[in-house]
Amino acid sequence: MFKLIQSLFQSPRFNPGVRVNRFHKGSIDRVDGRVVAQTAEGVLVEWPRFGTGWERPQTLCQQV
């Protein structure tokens, strides 16, 4: 039970190579990003049209 509660307050973790989309102001504004790395600073994502940039983990969702 403790792990469940703890997981609600943790930032999402993304493995390198995972494809992600980014949410901004309630809608998806970037798609098909590929995670390069994740550090304490954020998630480094390579976007097909926007180049590479740092993103907050809370703004990303993994593609399935």
PDB file of N, CA and C in Angstrom, residues 7 11 16 22-23 25-26 32 37 45 47 50 58-59 63:
ATOM      1  N   SER A   7       4.107   6.083  -5.258  1.00  0.00           N
ATOM      2  CA  SER A   7       4.192   6.210  -6.715  1.00  0.00           C
ATOM      3  C   SER A   7       3.353   7.372  -7.243  1.00  0.00           C
ATOM      4  N   SER A  11       7.937  11.440 -10.039  1.00  0.00           N
ATOM      5  CA  SER A  11       7.947  11.807 -11.455  1.00  0.00           C
ATOM      6  C   SER A  11       8.022  10.548 -12.298  1.00  0.00           C
ATOM      7  N   PRO A  16      15.655   5.259 -22.180  1.00  0.00           N
ATOM      8  CA  PRO A  16      16.160   5.767 -23.465  1.00  0.00           C
ATOM      9  C   PRO A  16      15.577   4.963 -24.625  1.00  0.00           C
ATOM     10  N   ARG A  22       4.170  15.155 -26.085  1.00  0.00           N
ATOM     11  CA  ARG A  22       4.192  16.182 -25.051  1.00  0.00           C
ATOM     12  C   ARG A  22       2.851  16.900 -24.985  1.00  0.00           C
ATOM     13  N   PHE A  23       2.357  17.084 -23.767  1.00  0.00           N
ATOM     14  CA  PHE A  23       1.146  17.851 -23.523  1.00  0.00           C
ATOM     15  C   PHE A  23       1.524  19.268 -23.112  1.00  0.00           C
ATOM     16  N   LYS A  25      -0.737  22.851 -22.121  1.00  0.00           N
ATOM     17  CA  LYS A  25      -2.022  23.532 -21.939  1.00  0.00           C
ATOM     18  C   LYS A  25      -3.203  22.648 -22.335  1.00  0.00           C
ATOM     19  N   GLY A  26      -3.143  21.386 -21.965  1.00  0.00           N
ATOM     20  CA  GLY A  26      -4.265  20.487 -22.149  1.00  0.00           C
ATOM     21  C   GLY A  26      -4.371  19.774 -23.483  1.00  0.00           C
ATOM     22  N   ASP A  32       5.836  12.017 -31.410  1.00  0.00           N
ATOM     23  CA  ASP A  32       6.900  11.149 -31.920  1.00  0.00           C
ATOM     24  C   ASP A  32       8.306  11.525 -31.454  1.00  0.00           C
ATOM     25  N   ALA A  37      17.748  10.643 -22.791  1.00  0.00           N
ATOM     26  CA  ALA A  37      18.222  10.405 -21.426  1.00  0.00           C
ATOM     27  C   ALA A  37      17.272  11.071 -20.441  1.00  0.00           C
ATOM     28  N   VAL A  45      14.743  14.930 -24.910  1.00  0.00           N
ATOM     29  CA  VAL A  45      13.940  14.314 -25.965  1.00  0.00           C
ATOM     30  C   VAL A  45      14.374  14.864 -27.315  1.00  0.00           C
ATOM     31  N   TRP A  47      13.088  15.567 -30.888  1.00  0.00           N
ATOM     32  CA  TRP A  47      11.841  15.735 -31.628  1.00  0.00           C
ATOM     33  C   TRP A  47      12.136  15.767 -33.121  1.00  0.00           C
ATOM     34  N   PHE A  50      11.509  19.664 -34.077  1.00  0.00           N
ATOM     35  CA  PHE A  50      11.947  20.729 -33.181  1.00  0.00           C
ATOM     36  C   PHE A  50      13.349  20.534 -32.634  1.00  0.00           C
ATOM     37  N   GLN A  58       6.595  15.362 -16.222  1.00  0.00           N
ATOM     38  CA  GLN A  58       5.148  15.418 -16.030  1.00  0.00           C
ATOM     39  C   GLN A  58       4.403  15.833 -17.299  1.00  0.00           C
ATOM     40  N   THR A  59       5.100  16.426 -18.272  1.00  0.00           N
ATOM     41  CA  THR A  59       4.435  16.877 -19.492  1.00  0.00           C
ATOM     42  C   THR A  59       4.472  15.821 -20.598  1.00  0.00           C
ATOM     43  N   GLN A  63       4.191   6.615 -25.739  1.00  0.00           N
ATOM     44  CA  GLN A  63       3.352   6.034 -26.778  1.00  0.00           C
ATOM     45  C   GLN A  63       3.288   4.529 -26.584  1.00  0.00           C
TER      46      GLN A  63
END
